[in-house]
Short mmCIF file of C-alpha atoms in Angstrom, two decimals:
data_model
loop_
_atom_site.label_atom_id
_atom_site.label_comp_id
_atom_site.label_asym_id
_atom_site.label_seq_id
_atom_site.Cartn_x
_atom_site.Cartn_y
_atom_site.Cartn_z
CA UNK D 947 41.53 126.55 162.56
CA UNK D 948 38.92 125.67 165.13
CA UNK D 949 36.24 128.12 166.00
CA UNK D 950 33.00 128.31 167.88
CA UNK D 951 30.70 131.66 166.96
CA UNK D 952 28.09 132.75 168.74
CA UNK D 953 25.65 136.02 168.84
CA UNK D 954 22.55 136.33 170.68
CA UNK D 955 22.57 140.43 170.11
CA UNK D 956 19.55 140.37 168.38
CA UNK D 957 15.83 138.45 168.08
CA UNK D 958 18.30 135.47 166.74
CA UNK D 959 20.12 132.96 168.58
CA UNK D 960 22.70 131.91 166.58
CA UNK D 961 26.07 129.50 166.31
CA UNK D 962 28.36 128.15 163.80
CA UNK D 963 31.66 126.05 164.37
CA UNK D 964 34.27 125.56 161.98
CA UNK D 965 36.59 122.69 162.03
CA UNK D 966 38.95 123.16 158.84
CA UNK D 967 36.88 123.45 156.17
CA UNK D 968 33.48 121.75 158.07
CA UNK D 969 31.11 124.44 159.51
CA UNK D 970 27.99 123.67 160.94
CA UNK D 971 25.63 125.85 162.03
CA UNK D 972 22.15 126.60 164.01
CA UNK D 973 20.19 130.07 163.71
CA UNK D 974 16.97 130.48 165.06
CA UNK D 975 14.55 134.07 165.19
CA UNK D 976 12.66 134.17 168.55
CA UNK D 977 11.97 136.58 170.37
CA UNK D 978 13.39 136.63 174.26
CA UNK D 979 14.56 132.53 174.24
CA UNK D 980 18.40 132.82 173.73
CA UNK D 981 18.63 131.46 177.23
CA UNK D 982 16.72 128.14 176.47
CA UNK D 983 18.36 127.97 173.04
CA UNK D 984 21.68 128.80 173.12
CA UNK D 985 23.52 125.98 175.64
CA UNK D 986 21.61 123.05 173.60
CA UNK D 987 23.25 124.70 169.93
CA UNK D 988 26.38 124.47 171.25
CA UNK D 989 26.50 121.28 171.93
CA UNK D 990 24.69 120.07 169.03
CA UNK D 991 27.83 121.76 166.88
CA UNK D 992 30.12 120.37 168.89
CA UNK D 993 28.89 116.77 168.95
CA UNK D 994 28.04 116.74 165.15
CA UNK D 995 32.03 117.83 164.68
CA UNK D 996 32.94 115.57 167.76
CA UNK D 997 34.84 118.58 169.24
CA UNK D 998 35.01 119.78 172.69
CA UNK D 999 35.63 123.27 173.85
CA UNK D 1000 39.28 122.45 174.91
CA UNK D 1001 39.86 121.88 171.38
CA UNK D 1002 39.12 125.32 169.83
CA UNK D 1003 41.28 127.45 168.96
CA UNK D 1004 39.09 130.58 170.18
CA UNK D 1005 35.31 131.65 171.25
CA UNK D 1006 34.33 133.75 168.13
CA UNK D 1007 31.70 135.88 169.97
CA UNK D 1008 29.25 138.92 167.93
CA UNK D 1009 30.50 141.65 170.59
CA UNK D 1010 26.93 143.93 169.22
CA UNK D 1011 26.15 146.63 169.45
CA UNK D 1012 22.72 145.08 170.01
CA UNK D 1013 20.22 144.05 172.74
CA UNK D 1014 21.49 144.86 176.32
CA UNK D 1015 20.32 141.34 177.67
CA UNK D 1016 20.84 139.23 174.19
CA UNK D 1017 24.75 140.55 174.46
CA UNK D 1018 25.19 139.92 178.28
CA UNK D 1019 24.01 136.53 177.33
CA UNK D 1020 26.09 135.80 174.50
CA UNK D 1021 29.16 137.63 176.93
CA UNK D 1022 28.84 135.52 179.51
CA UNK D 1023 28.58 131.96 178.25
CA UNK D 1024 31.46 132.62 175.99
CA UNK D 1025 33.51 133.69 179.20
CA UNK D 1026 32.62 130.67 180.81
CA UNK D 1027 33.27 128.62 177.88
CA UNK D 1028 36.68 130.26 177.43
CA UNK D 1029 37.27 129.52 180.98
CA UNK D 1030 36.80 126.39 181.18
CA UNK D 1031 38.82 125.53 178.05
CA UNK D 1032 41.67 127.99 178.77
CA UNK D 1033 41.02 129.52 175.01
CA UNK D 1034 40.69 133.31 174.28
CA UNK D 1035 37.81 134.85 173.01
CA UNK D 1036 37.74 137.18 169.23
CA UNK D 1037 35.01 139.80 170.15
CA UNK D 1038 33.43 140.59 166.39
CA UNK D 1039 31.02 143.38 165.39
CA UNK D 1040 27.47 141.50 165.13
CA UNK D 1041 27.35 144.72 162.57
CA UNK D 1042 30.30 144.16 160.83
CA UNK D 1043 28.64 140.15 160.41
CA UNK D 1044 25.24 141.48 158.99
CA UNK D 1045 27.37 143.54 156.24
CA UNK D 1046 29.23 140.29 155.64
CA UNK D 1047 26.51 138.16 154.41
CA UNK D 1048 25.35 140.94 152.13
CA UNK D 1049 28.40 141.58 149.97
CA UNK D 1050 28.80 137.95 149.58
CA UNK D 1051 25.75 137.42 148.37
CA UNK D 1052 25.16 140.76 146.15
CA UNK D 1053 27.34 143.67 144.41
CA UNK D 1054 27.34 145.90 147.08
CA UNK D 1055 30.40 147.56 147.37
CA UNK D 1056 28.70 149.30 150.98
CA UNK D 1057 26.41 148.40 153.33
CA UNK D 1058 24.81 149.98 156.06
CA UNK D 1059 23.07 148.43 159.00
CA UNK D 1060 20.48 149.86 161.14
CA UNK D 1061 19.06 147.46 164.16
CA UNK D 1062 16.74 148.64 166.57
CA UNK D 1063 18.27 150.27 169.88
CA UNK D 1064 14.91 151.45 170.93
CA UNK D 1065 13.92 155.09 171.85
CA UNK D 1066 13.81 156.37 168.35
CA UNK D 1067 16.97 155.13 167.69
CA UNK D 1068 19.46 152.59 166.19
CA UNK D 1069 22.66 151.40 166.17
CA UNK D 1070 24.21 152.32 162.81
CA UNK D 1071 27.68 150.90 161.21
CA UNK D 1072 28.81 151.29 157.41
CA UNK D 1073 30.97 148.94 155.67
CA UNK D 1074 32.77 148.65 152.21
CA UNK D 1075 33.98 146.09 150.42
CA UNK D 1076 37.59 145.27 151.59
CA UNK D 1077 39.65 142.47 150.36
CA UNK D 1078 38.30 139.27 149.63
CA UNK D 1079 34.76 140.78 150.59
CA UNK D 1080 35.80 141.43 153.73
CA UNK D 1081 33.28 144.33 155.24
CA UNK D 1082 35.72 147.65 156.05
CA UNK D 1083 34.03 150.23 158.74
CA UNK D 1084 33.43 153.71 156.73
CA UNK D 1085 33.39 155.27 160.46
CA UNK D 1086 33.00 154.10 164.37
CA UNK D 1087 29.49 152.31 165.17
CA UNK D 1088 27.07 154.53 166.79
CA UNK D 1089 23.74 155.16 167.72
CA UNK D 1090 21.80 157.16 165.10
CA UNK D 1091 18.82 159.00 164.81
CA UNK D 1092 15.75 158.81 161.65
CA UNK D 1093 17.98 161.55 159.97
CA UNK D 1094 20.41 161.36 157.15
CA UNK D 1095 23.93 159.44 157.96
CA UNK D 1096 26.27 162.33 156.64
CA UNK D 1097 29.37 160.36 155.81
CA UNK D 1098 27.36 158.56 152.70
CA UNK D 1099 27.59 160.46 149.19
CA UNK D 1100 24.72 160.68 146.92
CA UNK D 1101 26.43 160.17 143.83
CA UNK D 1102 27.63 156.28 145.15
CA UNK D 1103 23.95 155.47 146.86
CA UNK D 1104 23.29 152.51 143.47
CA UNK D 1105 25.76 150.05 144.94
CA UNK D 1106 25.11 151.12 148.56
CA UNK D 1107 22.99 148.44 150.67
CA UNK D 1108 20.92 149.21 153.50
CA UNK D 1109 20.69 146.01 155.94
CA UNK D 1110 18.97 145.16 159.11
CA UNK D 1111 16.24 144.95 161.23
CA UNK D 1112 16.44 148.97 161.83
CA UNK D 1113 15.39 150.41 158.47
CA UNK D 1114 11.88 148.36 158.96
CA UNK D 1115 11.44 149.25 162.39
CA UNK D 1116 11.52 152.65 161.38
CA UNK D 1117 10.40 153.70 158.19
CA UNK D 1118 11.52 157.47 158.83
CA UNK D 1119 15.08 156.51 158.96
CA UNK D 1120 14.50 154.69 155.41
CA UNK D 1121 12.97 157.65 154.07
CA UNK D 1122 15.61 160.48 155.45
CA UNK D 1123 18.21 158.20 153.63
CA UNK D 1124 16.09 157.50 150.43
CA UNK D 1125 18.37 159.09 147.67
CA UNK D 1126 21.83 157.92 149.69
CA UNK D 1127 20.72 154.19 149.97
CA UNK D 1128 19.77 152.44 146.57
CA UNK D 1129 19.06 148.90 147.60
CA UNK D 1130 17.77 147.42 150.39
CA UNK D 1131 18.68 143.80 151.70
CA UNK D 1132 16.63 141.08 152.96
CA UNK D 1133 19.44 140.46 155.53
CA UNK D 1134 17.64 141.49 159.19
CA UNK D 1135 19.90 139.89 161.53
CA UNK D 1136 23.26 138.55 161.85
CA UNK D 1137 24.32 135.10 161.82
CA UNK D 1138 26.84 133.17 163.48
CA UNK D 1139 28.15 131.64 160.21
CA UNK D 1140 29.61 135.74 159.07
CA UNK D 1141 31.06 135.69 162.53
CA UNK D 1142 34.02 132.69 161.92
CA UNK D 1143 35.75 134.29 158.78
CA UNK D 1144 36.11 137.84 160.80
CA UNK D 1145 36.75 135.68 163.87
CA UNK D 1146 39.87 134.08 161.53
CA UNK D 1147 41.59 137.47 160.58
CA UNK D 1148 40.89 138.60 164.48
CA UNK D 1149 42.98 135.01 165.59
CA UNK D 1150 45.54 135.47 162.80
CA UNK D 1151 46.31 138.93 163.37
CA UNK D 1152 46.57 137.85 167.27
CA UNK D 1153 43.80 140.25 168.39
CA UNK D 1154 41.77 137.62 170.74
CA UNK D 1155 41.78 138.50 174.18
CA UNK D 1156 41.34 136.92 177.42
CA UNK D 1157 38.00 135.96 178.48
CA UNK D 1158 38.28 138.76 181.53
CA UNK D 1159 38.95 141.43 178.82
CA UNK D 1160 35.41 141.10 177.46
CA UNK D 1161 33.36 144.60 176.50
CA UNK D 1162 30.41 143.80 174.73
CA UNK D 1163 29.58 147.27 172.43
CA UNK D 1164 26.72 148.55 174.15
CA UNK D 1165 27.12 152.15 173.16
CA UNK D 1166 24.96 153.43 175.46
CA UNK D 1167 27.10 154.52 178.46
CA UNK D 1168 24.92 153.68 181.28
CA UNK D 1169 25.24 150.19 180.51
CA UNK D 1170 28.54 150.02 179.63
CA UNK D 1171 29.63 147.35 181.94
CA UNK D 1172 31.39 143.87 181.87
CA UNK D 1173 29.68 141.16 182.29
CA UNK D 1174 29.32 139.66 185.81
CA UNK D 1175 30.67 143.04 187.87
CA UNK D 1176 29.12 144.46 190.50
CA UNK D 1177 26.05 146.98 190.45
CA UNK D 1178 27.34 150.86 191.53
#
């Protein structure tokens, strides 16, 4: 399978594209230049695999919930990309990618990830270990307050992870949740290399949509809004 991942929903701009069993990536942390970054990435992936878009199988793309103007980014390149090739798009929980990285590299059997939504808040998912590693949701992403996540149980908190950027932005959050969370990870954000294997099941199981069909997780209703409409 041929795939091209991208997520700009948080302070990183990343990509990875996988070509059978080549993937090569490019992640970088800075703050407010996924516009400069992300259009050169692409094509250094795709020239280092000698692939062009037309060739993909699918636009893997980290759907958030994250930064309003990091996932309208991220949106709309990979609906112009898809476009252009006549490829559909697998939209992925940037979430769902952070948890990835952390149960491969650790014995968590859950993670939770916090990232910063602004306003006292974040956006929260949970995840278990599924087959293969694969990160299961625990319950629907949402934004959260610094309180205590209810659905976690005390008595499971030693191989629960807490991930992301969130938990340092607000130390409250970290404390509310002291005796549910056991470990923390040194995962912040998510990476574009997560994104390809839960881009694969999203392709296999023949959930990729059309590039038109594109919702990017916002979670925040007022902004709920594809990419490229109109202003009401």
């Amino acid at each position: 399978m041929k795939l091209l991942a991208i997520d700009t929903s948080s302070l990183a701009c990343s990509v990875a594209l996988q070509a059978g069993e080549q993937i090569i990536e490019r992640h970088e942390e800075q703050a407010r230049e996924h516009t400069r970054l992300l259009m050169p990435m692409i094509g250094e992936v795709l020239a280092e695999a000698d692939l062009s878009i037309e060739h993909l199988d699918a636009i893997v793309l980290g759907n958030g919930p994250g930064s309003f103007i990091g996932m309208r980014i991220a949106a709309s390149v990979a609906q112009g990309l898809a476009h252009g090739g006549g490829i559909p798009i697998a939209p992925v929980s940037s979430l769902a990618a952070v948890a990835a990285e952390v149960l491969e590299h650790s014995a968590a059997e859950e993670v939770v990830v916090a990232q910063d939504a602004h306003m006292n808040e974040v956006y929260l998912g949970a995840f278990r270990r599924g087959n293969g590693g694969m990160p299961v949701p625990m319950f629907d992403e949402r934004l959260h307050t610094q309180t205590p996540v209810d659905e976690l149980d005390e008595a499971t908190a030693g191989k629960r992870f807490a991930a992301g950027f969130g938990w340092q932005r607000y130390p409250a959050l970290a404390a509310a949740n002291e005796n549910l969370i056991g470990n923390t990870s040194h995962v912040l954000y998510p990476r574009a290399g997560y994104l390809l294997r839960l881009g694969a099941l999203v392709v296999s199981e023949s959930g990729a949509i059309s590039p038109g069909e594109i919702m990017p997780a916002y979670l925040r209703n007022k902004v709920a809004q594809k990419p490229g409409a109109a202003n009401s």
